[in-house]
Coordinates of C-alpha atoms (C1' of nucleotides) in Angstrom, one line a residue:
Chain A
X1 CA 10.7 -8.1 -32.7
X2 CA 11.7 -10.7 -30.1
X3 CA 9.7 -12.8 -27.8
X4 CA 9.8 -10.4 -24.9
X5 CA 7.8 -8.0 -27.0
X6 CA 10.3 -5.2 -27.0
X7 CA 12.0 -3.8 -30.0
X8 CA 14.7 -1.2 -29.8
X9 CA 14.3 0.4 -33.2
X10 CA 10.6 0.7 -33.8
X11 CA 9.7 4.1 -35.2
X12 CA 6.1 4.9 -34.2
X13 CA 5.9 8.4 -35.5
X14 CA 2.4 9.2 -34.3
X15 CA 3.6 9.0 -30.7
X16 CA 3.2 12.3 -29.0
X17 CA 5.6 11.9 -26.1
X18 CA 8.9 10.9 -27.8
X19 CA 12.2 12.5 -28.4
X20 CA 12.9 13.3 -32.0
X21 CA 16.3 13.3 -33.8
X22 CA 17.7 16.0 -31.4
X23 CA 17.6 13.7 -28.4
X24 CA 15.7 14.6 -25.3
X25 CA 15.5 18.3 -26.0
X26 CA 12.1 18.2 -27.5
X27 CA 10.7 15.3 -25.5
X28 CA 7.1 16.1 -24.4
X29 CA 7.3 14.5 -21.0
X30 CA 10.7 15.7 -19.9
X31 CA 9.5 18.6 -17.8
X32 CA 7.5 16.2 -15.6
X33 CA 10.1 13.4 -15.6
X34 CA 13.2 12.9 -13.5
X35 CA 15.2 14.1 -16.5
X36 CA 13.5 17.5 -16.1
X37 CA 16.3 18.3 -13.6
X38 CA 19.1 18.0 -16.1
X39 CA 20.8 20.8 -17.9
X40 CA 20.9 20.7 -21.7
X41 CA 24.6 19.9 -21.6
X42 CA 23.9 16.9 -19.3
X43 CA 21.1 15.7 -21.5
X44 CA 23.6 14.9 -24.2
X45 CA 25.4 12.4 -22.0
X46 CA 22.1 11.2 -20.7
X47 CA 20.8 10.4 -24.2
X48 CA 24.0 8.5 -25.0
X49 CA 23.5 6.1 -22.1
X50 CA 19.8 5.6 -22.9
X51 CA 18.1 3.4 -25.3
X52 CA 14.5 3.7 -26.7
X53 CA 12.5 0.5 -26.4
X54 CA 8.9 -0.4 -26.9
X55 CA 6.7 -3.2 -25.7
X56 CA 3.5 -4.6 -27.0
X57 CA 0.5 -5.1 -24.6
X58 CA 0.8 -7.9 -22.0
X59 CA 4.6 -8.2 -22.4
X60 CA 6.8 -7.9 -19.4
X61 CA 9.4 -5.2 -18.8
X62 CA 10.9 -6.9 -15.8
X63 CA 10.0 -9.4 -13.2
X64 CA 9.8 -9.3 -9.4
X65 CA 12.9 -10.7 -7.8
X66 CA 15.0 -10.6 -11.0
X67 CA 18.3 -8.7 -10.9
X68 CA 17.6 -5.0 -11.7
X69 CA 19.5 -4.7 -15.0
X70 CA 17.8 -1.5 -16.1
X71 CA 15.8 1.4 -15.0
X72 CA 13.1 2.9 -17.2
X73 CA 11.4 6.2 -18.0
X74 CA 8.0 5.7 -19.4
X75 CA 7.4 8.0 -22.4
X76 CA 4.2 6.5 -23.8
X77 CA 1.6 4.0 -22.7
X78 CA 0.5 2.4 -19.5
X79 CA 2.4 -0.1 -17.3
X80 CA 1.1 -2.1 -14.5
X81 CA 3.3 -2.9 -11.5
X82 CA 2.3 -5.8 -9.3
X83 CA 3.3 -8.4 -6.8
X84 CA 1.9 -11.9 -6.7
X85 CA 1.4 -14.6 -4.1
X86 CA 2.4 -18.2 -4.9
X87 CA -1.3 -19.1 -5.2
X88 CA -1.9 -16.5 -7.9
X89 CA -3.5 -13.7 -5.9
X90 CA -2.2 -10.5 -7.2
X91 CA -1.9 -6.9 -5.9
X92 CA -1.3 -4.1 -8.4
X93 CA 0.9 -1.4 -6.8
X94 CA 0.1 1.2 -9.4
X95 CA -0.2 2.1 -13.1
X96 CA 2.8 3.9 -14.5
X97 CA 1.9 6.6 -17.1
X98 CA 4.2 8.7 -19.3
X99 CA 6.7 10.6 -17.2
X100 CA 6.8 7.9 -14.5
X101 CA 10.1 6.3 -13.6
X102 CA 10.5 2.6 -13.0
X103 CA 13.3 1.5 -10.7
X104 CA 13.3 4.6 -8.5
X105 CA 14.5 2.6 -5.5
X106 CA 17.8 1.8 -7.4
X107 CA 17.8 -1.6 -5.6
X108 CA 19.7 -4.7 -6.8
X109 CA 16.5 -6.7 -7.5
X110 CA 13.2 -5.6 -8.9
X111 CA 10.6 -5.5 -6.2
X112 CA 7.6 -5.8 -8.5
X113 CA 6.8 -7.1 -11.9
X114 CA 6.1 -4.6 -14.7
X115 CA 3.9 -5.4 -17.6
X116 CA 2.7 -3.3 -20.5
X117 CA -1.0 -2.7 -20.4
X118 CA -1.1 -0.8 -23.7
X119 CA 1.7 -0.3 -26.3
X120 CA 4.5 1.2 -24.2
X121 CA 7.6 3.2 -25.1
X122 CA 10.3 3.8 -22.6
X123 CA 13.8 5.3 -22.3
X124 CA 15.8 2.4 -20.9
X125 CA 19.1 2.9 -18.9
X126 CA 21.5 0.1 -17.9
X127 CA 21.6 0.4 -14.2
X128 CA 25.4 0.6 -13.8
X129 CA 25.6 3.4 -16.4
X130 CA 22.7 5.2 -14.7
X131 CA 24.2 4.9 -11.3
X132 CA 27.5 6.2 -12.6
X133 CA 25.7 9.1 -14.3
X134 CA 23.8 9.9 -11.1
X135 CA 26.9 9.7 -8.9
X136 CA 28.2 13.1 -9.8
X137 CA 24.9 14.8 -10.3
X138 CA 23.5 15.5 -6.8
X139 CA 20.6 17.5 -8.3
X140 CA 19.5 14.4 -10.2
X141 CA 19.7 12.3 -7.1
X142 CA 17.7 15.0 -5.3
X143 CA 15.1 14.8 -8.1
X144 CA 15.0 11.0 -7.8
X145 CA 14.6 11.3 -4.1
X146 CA 11.7 13.8 -4.6
X147 CA 10.0 11.3 -6.9
X148 CA 10.6 8.5 -4.4
X149 CA 9.1 10.6 -1.7
X150 CA 6.1 11.3 -3.9
X151 CA 5.7 7.5 -4.6
X152 CA 5.9 6.8 -0.9
X153 CA 3.2 9.3 -0.2
X154 CA 1.0 7.7 -2.9
X155 CA 1.7 4.3 -1.5
X156 CA 0.5 5.5 1.9
X157 CA -2.7 6.9 0.4
X158 CA -3.2 3.5 -1.2
X159 CA -2.7 1.7 2.1
X160 CA -5.4 3.8 3.6
X161 CA -7.6 3.0 0.7
X162 CA -6.9 -0.8 0.8
X163 CA -7.2 -1.1 4.6
X164 CA -10.0 1.2 5.4
X165 CA -12.2 2.2 2.5
X166 CA -15.4 0.6 1.1
X167 CA -15.7 -0.7 -2.4
X168 CA -17.6 2.5 -3.5
X169 CA -15.0 4.7 -1.9
X170 CA -12.2 2.8 -3.6
X171 CA -13.7 3.0 -7.1
X172 CA -14.6 6.6 -6.7
X173 CA -11.0 7.5 -5.5
X174 CA -9.6 5.5 -8.4
X175 CA -11.6 7.4 -11.0
X176 CA -10.8 10.8 -9.5
X177 CA -7.2 9.8 -9.3
X178 CA -7.0 8.6 -12.9
X179 CA -8.7 11.8 -14.1
X180 CA -6.2 13.9 -12.3
X181 CA -3.3 12.0 -13.7
X182 CA -4.5 12.1 -17.2
X183 CA -5.4 15.8 -16.9
X184 CA -1.7 16.5 -16.2
X185 CA -0.7 14.8 -19.4
X186 CA -3.3 16.1 -21.8
X187 CA -5.5 19.1 -21.6
X188 CA -8.5 17.8 -19.7
X189 CA -10.4 15.6 -22.1
X190 CA -13.9 14.9 -20.7
X191 CA -13.4 11.1 -20.9
X192 CA -11.0 9.3 -18.5
X193 CA -9.3 6.5 -20.3
X194 CA -9.2 3.2 -18.5
X195 CA -7.0 1.1 -20.7
X196 CA -6.6 -1.6 -18.1
X197 CA -9.0 -4.5 -17.6
X198 CA -11.6 -4.8 -14.9
X199 CA -9.4 -7.5 -13.4
X200 CA -6.5 -5.0 -13.2
X201 CA -8.7 -2.4 -11.5
X202 CA -9.9 -5.1 -9.1
X203 CA -6.4 -6.2 -8.3
X204 CA -5.4 -2.5 -7.7
X205 CA -8.3 -1.8 -5.4
X206 CA -8.2 -5.1 -3.4
X207 CA -11.6 -6.1 -4.8
X208 CA -13.0 -8.7 -7.2
X209 CA -13.9 -8.0 -10.8
X210 CA -17.6 -8.4 -10.1
X211 CA -17.6 -5.8 -7.3
X212 CA -15.8 -3.3 -9.6
X213 CA -18.3 -3.9 -12.3
X214 CA -21.3 -3.6 -10.0
X215 CA -19.9 -0.4 -8.4
X216 CA -19.3 1.2 -11.8
X217 CA -22.9 0.2 -12.9
X218 CA -24.2 1.7 -9.7
X219 CA -22.4 5.0 -10.2
X220 CA -23.6 5.0 -13.8
X221 CA -27.2 4.3 -12.7
X222 CA -26.9 7.3 -10.3
X223 CA -25.7 9.5 -13.3
X224 CA -22.4 10.2 -11.6
X225 CA -20.4 8.6 -14.4
X226 CA -21.0 7.3 -17.9
X227 CA -19.3 4.1 -18.8
X228 CA -17.9 4.2 -22.3
X229 CA -15.6 1.7 -24.1
X230 CA -12.2 1.8 -22.5
X231 CA -13.0 4.6 -20.1
X232 CA -15.6 6.5 -18.2
X233 CA -16.9 10.0 -18.4
X234 CA -17.2 11.8 -15.1
X235 CA -20.6 13.5 -15.1
X236 CA -20.3 14.9 -11.6
X237 CA -16.8 15.1 -10.2
X238 CA -18.4 16.9 -7.4
X239 CA -20.6 14.0 -6.2
X240 CA -17.8 11.5 -7.0
X241 CA -15.5 13.5 -4.8
X242 CA -18.0 13.2 -1.9
X243 CA -17.8 9.4 -2.2
X244 CA -14.0 9.2 -1.9
X245 CA -13.9 9.9 1.9
X246 CA -10.9 12.2 1.4
Chain B
X1 CA 7.8 19.3 30.3
X2 CA 5.3 21.0 27.9
X3 CA 1.9 20.0 26.7
X4 CA 3.1 18.2 23.6
X5 CA 4.9 15.8 25.8
X6 CA 8.4 16.4 24.6
X7 CA 11.2 17.6 26.7
X8 CA 14.6 18.6 25.3
X9 CA 16.7 18.1 28.3
X10 CA 15.5 14.9 30.0
X11 CA 18.4 12.7 31.0
X12 CA 17.2 9.1 31.0
X13 CA 20.4 7.3 31.7
X14 CA 19.2 3.8 31.5
X15 CA 18.4 4.2 27.8
X16 CA 20.6 1.9 25.8
X17 CA 20.5 3.6 22.4
X18 CA 21.6 7.1 23.1
X19 CA 24.6 9.2 22.5
X20 CA 26.6 10.1 25.5
X21 CA 28.8 13.2 26.2
X22 CA 30.9 12.6 23.1
X23 CA 28.0 13.1 20.7
X24 CA 27.0 10.5 18.1
X25 CA 30.2 8.6 18.2
X26 CA 29.0 6.1 20.7
X27 CA 25.4 6.0 19.7
X28 CA 24.1 2.4 19.6
X29 CA 21.9 2.7 16.6
X30 CA 24.1 4.9 14.4
X31 CA 25.3 2.0 12.2
X32 CA 21.7 1.1 11.2
X33 CA 20.6 4.7 10.9
X34 CA 20.9 7.3 8.1
X35 CA 23.8 8.8 10.1
X36 CA 25.7 5.6 9.6
X37 CA 26.9 7.1 6.3
X38 CA 28.6 10.1 8.0
X39 CA 32.3 10.4 8.7
X40 CA 33.3 11.2 12.2
X41 CA 34.3 14.7 11.1
X42 CA 30.8 15.2 9.7
X43 CA 29.2 13.9 12.8
X44 CA 30.5 16.9 14.7
X45 CA 28.5 19.3 12.6
X46 CA 25.6 16.9 12.6
X47 CA 25.3 16.8 16.3
X48 CA 25.5 20.6 16.4
X49 CA 22.3 20.9 14.3
X50 CA 20.5 18.1 16.2
X51 CA 18.6 18.2 19.4
X52 CA 17.6 15.4 21.7
X53 CA 13.9 15.2 22.5
X54 CA 11.8 12.7 24.3
X55 CA 8.1 12.0 24.2
X56 CA 5.8 10.3 26.6
X57 CA 3.3 7.6 25.4
X58 CA 0.4 8.9 23.3
X59 CA 1.9 12.3 22.6
X60 CA 2.2 13.5 19.1
X61 CA 5.5 14.1 17.3
X62 CA 3.9 15.7 14.3
X63 CA 0.6 15.8 12.5
X64 CA -0.6 14.9 9.1
X65 CA -0.8 18.0 6.9
X66 CA 1.2 20.3 9.2
X67 CA 4.3 22.1 7.8
X68 CA 7.2 19.8 8.2
X69 CA 9.4 21.8 10.6
X70 CA 11.6 19.0 11.7
X71 CA 12.9 15.5 10.7
X72 CA 13.6 12.9 13.3
X73 CA 15.8 9.9 14.0
X74 CA 14.3 7.6 16.5
X75 CA 16.8 6.4 19.0
X76 CA 14.5 4.7 21.5
X77 CA 10.9 3.6 21.7
X78 CA 8.2 2.9 19.2
X79 CA 6.3 5.5 17.1
X80 CA 3.1 4.8 15.1
X81 CA 2.6 6.6 11.8
X82 CA -0.9 6.9 10.5
X83 CA -3.5 8.6 8.3
X84 CA -7.1 9.2 9.3
X85 CA -10.3 9.7 7.4
X86 CA -12.7 12.4 8.5
X87 CA -15.1 9.9 10.1
X88 CA -12.3 8.5 12.3
X89 CA -11.3 5.4 10.4
X90 CA -7.5 5.1 10.7
X91 CA -4.8 3.3 8.8
X92 CA -1.4 2.8 10.5
X93 CA 1.3 3.0 7.9
X94 CA 4.0 1.5 10.1
X95 CA 5.7 1.4 13.5
X96 CA 9.0 3.2 13.7
X97 CA 11.6 1.6 15.9
X98 CA 15.1 2.8 16.9
X99 CA 17.1 3.5 13.9
X100 CA 14.2 4.6 11.8
X101 CA 14.0 8.0 10.2
X102 CA 10.9 10.1 10.2
X103 CA 10.5 12.6 7.4
X104 CA 12.5 10.7 4.8
X105 CA 10.5 12.2 1.9
X106 CA 11.8 15.7 2.9
X107 CA 8.5 17.2 1.8
X108 CA 7.0 20.5 2.9
X109 CA 4.1 19.0 4.8
X110 CA 4.0 15.9 6.9
X111 CA 2.1 13.1 5.1
X112 CA 1.2 11.2 8.2
X113 CA 0.7 11.8 11.9
X114 CA 3.3 10.4 14.3
X115 CA 2.6 9.4 17.9
X116 CA 4.7 7.9 20.5
X117 CA 3.5 4.4 21.4
X118 CA 6.0 4.0 24.2
X119 CA 8.4 6.5 25.7
X120 CA 10.3 7.7 22.7
X121 CA 13.6 9.4 22.3
X122 CA 14.7 11.0 19.1
X123 CA 17.4 13.2 17.5
X124 CA 15.5 16.1 16.0
X125 CA 16.7 18.3 13.2
X126 CA 15.2 21.5 12.0
X127 CA 14.3 20.8 8.4
X128 CA 16.1 23.9 6.9
X129 CA 19.3 23.1 8.8
X130 CA 19.0 19.4 7.8
X131 CA 18.4 20.2 4.1
X132 CA 21.4 22.6 4.1
X133 CA 23.5 19.9 5.8
X134 CA 22.4 17.3 3.2
X135 CA 23.0 19.6 0.3
X136 CA 26.8 19.2 0.1
X137 CA 26.8 15.6 1.3
X138 CA 25.7 13.4 -1.6
X139 CA 26.6 10.2 0.2
X140 CA 24.1 11.2 2.9
X141 CA 21.5 11.9 0.3
X142 CA 22.3 8.6 -1.3
X143 CA 21.7 7.0 2.1
X144 CA 18.5 8.8 2.6
X145 CA 17.4 7.6 -0.8
X146 CA 18.3 4.0 0.0
X147 CA 16.2 4.3 3.1
X148 CA 13.3 5.7 1.1
X149 CA 13.7 2.9 -1.4
X150 CA 13.5 0.4 1.5
X151 CA 10.4 2.1 2.9
X152 CA 8.8 2.0 -0.5
X153 CA 9.4 -1.7 -0.8
X154 CA 7.9 -2.2 2.6
X155 CA 4.9 -0.1 1.7
X156 CA 4.4 -2.4 -1.4
X157 CA 4.6 -5.5 0.8
X158 CA 2.0 -3.9 3.0
X159 CA -0.3 -3.1 0.0
X160 CA -0.1 -6.8 -0.9
X161 CA -1.0 -7.7 2.6
X162 CA -3.9 -5.2 2.9
X163 CA -5.4 -6.0 -0.5
X164 CA -5.0 -9.7 -0.8
X165 CA -4.2 -11.5 2.4
X166 CA -6.6 -13.2 4.9
X167 CA -6.8 -12.2 8.5
X168 CA -4.7 -15.1 9.6
X169 CA -2.0 -14.4 6.9
X170 CA -2.0 -10.7 8.0
X171 CA -1.4 -11.5 11.7
X172 CA 1.2 -14.2 11.0
X173 CA 3.1 -11.8 8.7
X174 CA 2.9 -9.1 11.3
X175 CA 4.4 -11.3 14.0
X176 CA 7.2 -12.6 11.8
X177 CA 8.0 -9.1 10.7
X178 CA 8.1 -7.7 14.2
X179 CA 10.3 -10.6 15.3
X180 CA 12.8 -9.9 12.5
X181 CA 12.9 -6.2 13.3
X182 CA 13.4 -6.6 17.0
X183 CA 16.0 -9.3 16.3
X184 CA 18.1 -6.7 14.4
X185 CA 18.0 -4.4 17.4
X186 CA 18.7 -6.8 20.3
X187 CA 20.2 -10.3 20.2
X188 CA 17.1 -12.4 19.5
X189 CA 15.1 -12.5 22.7
X190 CA 12.6 -15.3 22.6
X191 CA 9.7 -13.0 23.2
X192 CA 8.5 -10.5 20.5
X193 CA 7.5 -7.3 22.2
X194 CA 4.2 -5.8 21.1
X195 CA 4.1 -2.5 22.9
X196 CA 1.2 -1.2 20.7
X197 CA -2.5 -1.9 21.5
X198 CA -4.7 -4.4 19.7
X199 CA -6.4 -1.5 18.1
X200 CA -3.1 -0.3 16.7
X201 CA -2.4 -3.8 15.3
X202 CA -5.9 -3.9 13.8
X203 CA -5.5 -0.5 12.2
X204 CA -2.1 -1.6 10.8
X205 CA -3.5 -4.8 9.3
X206 CA -6.8 -3.4 8.1
X207 CA -8.8 -5.5 10.5
X208 CA -10.9 -5.0 13.6
X209 CA -9.6 -5.4 17.2
X210 CA -11.9 -8.4 17.6
X211 CA -10.5 -10.2 14.6
X212 CA -6.9 -9.6 15.7
X213 CA -7.8 -10.9 19.2
X214 CA -9.5 -14.0 17.8
X215 CA -6.7 -14.7 15.4
X216 CA -4.1 -14.5 18.1
X217 CA -6.2 -16.8 20.3
X218 CA -6.5 -19.3 17.5
X219 CA -2.7 -19.3 16.9
X220 CA -2.2 -19.7 20.6
X221 CA -4.7 -22.6 20.7
X222 CA -2.7 -24.3 17.9
X223 CA 0.5 -23.8 20.0
X224 CA 2.1 -21.7 17.3
X225 CA 2.5 -18.7 19.6
X226 CA 2.1 -18.0 23.3
X227 CA 0.4 -14.7 24.2
X228 CA 2.2 -13.0 27.0
X229 CA 1.7 -9.5 28.5
X230 CA 2.8 -6.9 25.9
X231 CA 4.1 -9.4 23.5
X232 CA 4.0 -13.0 22.1
X233 CA 6.5 -15.8 22.1
X234 CA 6.8 -17.6 18.8
X235 CA 6.7 -21.3 19.5
X236 CA 7.0 -22.3 15.9
X237 CA 8.3 -19.7 13.5
X238 CA 8.3 -22.5 11.0
X239 CA 4.5 -23.1 11.1
X240 CA 3.9 -19.3 11.4
X241 CA 5.9 -18.8 8.3
X242 CA 3.7 -21.2 6.4
X243 CA 0.7 -19.1 7.3
X244 CA 2.1 -15.8 5.9
X245 CA 1.6 -16.7 2.2
X246 CA 5.2 -15.4 1.3
Chain C
dC1 C1' -12.4 -2.5 47.1
dG2 C1' -14.8 -0.3 43.0
dA3 C1' -13.9 1.9 38.6
dC4 C1' -11.7 2.1 34.6
dT5 C1' -9.2 0.6 30.5
dG6 C1' -7.8 -3.0 27.3
dA7 C1' -8.6 -7.6 25.8
dT8 C1' -11.3 -11.7 24.9
dT9 C1' -15.4 -14.2 23.6
dG10 C1' -20.0 -15.0 21.7
dA11 C1' -23.7 -14.4 18.4
dA12 C1' -26.0 -12.1 14.7
dC13 C1' -25.3 -9.7 10.6
dC14 C1' -23.7 -7.9 6.1
dA15 C1' -20.3 -6.1 2.4
dG16 C1' -18.1 -8.2 -0.7
dC17 C1' -17.0 -12.8 -2.5
dT18 C1' -18.1 -17.1 -5.1
dC19 C1' -20.3 -19.5 -8.5
dA20 C1' -22.9 -19.4 -12.5
dA21 C1' -25.5 -17.7 -16.2
dC22 C1' -25.8 -14.4 -19.7
dT23 C1' -24.5 -10.4 -22.9
dC24 C1' -21.7 -8.3 -26.2
dA25 C1' -18.0 -7.6 -29.0
dT26 C1' -14.4 -9.4 -32.0
dG27 C1' -12.4 -12.8 -34.7
dT28 C1' -12.1 -17.0 -37.7
dG29 C1' -12.9 -20.1 -41.3
dG30 C1' -16.0 -22.7 -44.2
Chain D
dC1 C1' -21.7 -13.7 -45.3
dC2 C1' -23.1 -16.4 -41.5
dA3 C1' -22.1 -20.0 -37.8
dC4 C1' -19.6 -20.3 -33.9
dA5 C1' -15.8 -19.9 -30.9
dT6 C1' -13.5 -16.8 -27.6
dG7 C1' -12.7 -13.4 -24.1
dA8 C1' -14.1 -9.4 -21.5
dG9 C1' -17.8 -7.6 -19.0
dT10 C1' -22.3 -7.6 -16.6
dT11 C1' -25.8 -9.4 -13.7
dG12 C1' -28.1 -12.6 -10.4
dA13 C1' -28.4 -15.5 -6.2
dG14 C1' -26.5 -17.5 -2.3
dC15 C1' -22.6 -17.7 0.9
dT16 C1' -19.0 -16.4 4.2
dG17 C1' -15.0 -14.1 6.4
dG18 C1' -14.7 -10.6 8.9
dT19 C1' -17.5 -7.0 11.2
dT20 C1' -20.7 -5.3 14.6
dC21 C1' -22.8 -5.3 18.8
dA22 C1' -22.8 -6.8 23.3
dA23 C1' -21.3 -9.2 27.3
dT24 C1' -17.6 -10.8 30.1
dC25 C1' -12.9 -11.0 31.8
dA26 C1' -8.3 -9.3 33.6
dG27 C1' -5.3 -6.1 35.1
dT28 C1' -4.2 -1.6 37.3
dC29 C1' -4.7 2.3 39.7
dG30 C1' -6.7 5.5 43.2

DNA sequence: CGACTGATTGAACCAGCTCAACTCATGTGG
DNA sequence: CCACATGAGTTGAGCTGGTTCAATCAGTCG
């Protein structure tokens, strides 16, 4: 394992979303990924240009401003995407979960920094090979564009949140949102995992760590949520929903 | 002219960015628009599925949540794109200038509301016809995707601004940004036009109208800008740049 | 000219921040 | 096994940047 924390040949067999010996065909997250638009025949070539990589927590997948050498499909774990100001202030743009694609914009330089929050597994594609592959598959480009449109829509929701919502509304919206995203991945467990730190949540919501903590405590005091290690249980999604201001 | 404020056959001849009798060929903003990727031969079909429309200030082009019947290419004027909360709080996602495309995401419903700030002229395309047109032009889809990637990148910059910048940094960044955008459209006039109201600026930056006003006054007092009717003159882009926090 | 709309300015207030103490795991080594 | 760092999270108390509320100013239009 090298210093960047990735290792191309790790075999973590208890990972649920991962392709087996037969390539992508039995990959758990393919239907919800960009690769869901590929024919089985195309998948063969796709798997040939891909590489499995994994990253340990807190290691960097790529850095803001660096040449975009690869694009990634997250198959397991959580990745934080952020931008920083010179003085250290940080804004997290989002948390990528399994099925999410990193490098959608296909631009020359990475626009954000990506770091593993948990152990992360990805399919990695060298950008030139990926671009060549896309070039004669309009349906894949169409799918990428759909994903980009969805991302843009989420970014706009986040702008509304950052610019106009109160701390309580921000935290409530975050919890509801994480619940919905995890529900899509695994049959609705009662507990919403929050593998990221309070600082990460704060930097995602444009708040401080103290305000996040206080707000969670307040919601717990009102029996709307229950704070558990590395997550929360939503006791009343109903009431939480009322707090999100749509 | 109907109640929505658009009129399909208005002939405003002193509009500089507008196609003449020969269709798109002589359109001033084509090189910087999505249609810049089309061959002259394709433009012929493109112009056939398009319709010129204009909107008077404060009229709506389309509304958040409505079925996306059309997509638009702004040829003249300024459009504000925003989302609202039920209680009236508003976040402006951006101001579209000539060359900008509305409806990039190609989704079924509009994600934002679009309103004319100034008199606005657009090329309008019925979405079904546009989608059909795109379907066998991968280079146009590619161009749309590039635009979407750019939009996404701008949205991320705006998230950083909304979540982590001070009022002064927000206003400074806004002015620098508008200057750069107008510079691309017209050979750098010294004055940056600000056709939108202070309320619009506030709702774009996640501030109140009073804070925007005070901040502009402060910058003017420090001789960094000069506030003029419907715009500002940047007296020291240098110093303004230092205030933007990258 | 008055009336209206948008912008500026002033003054009091407060949501969320800052600073600081404390709690609670988890880990380390003597 | 305990003493004791170490780091994440919580809680408290006071502060402040930006908001709120309110007045005033400056165009513009009938």
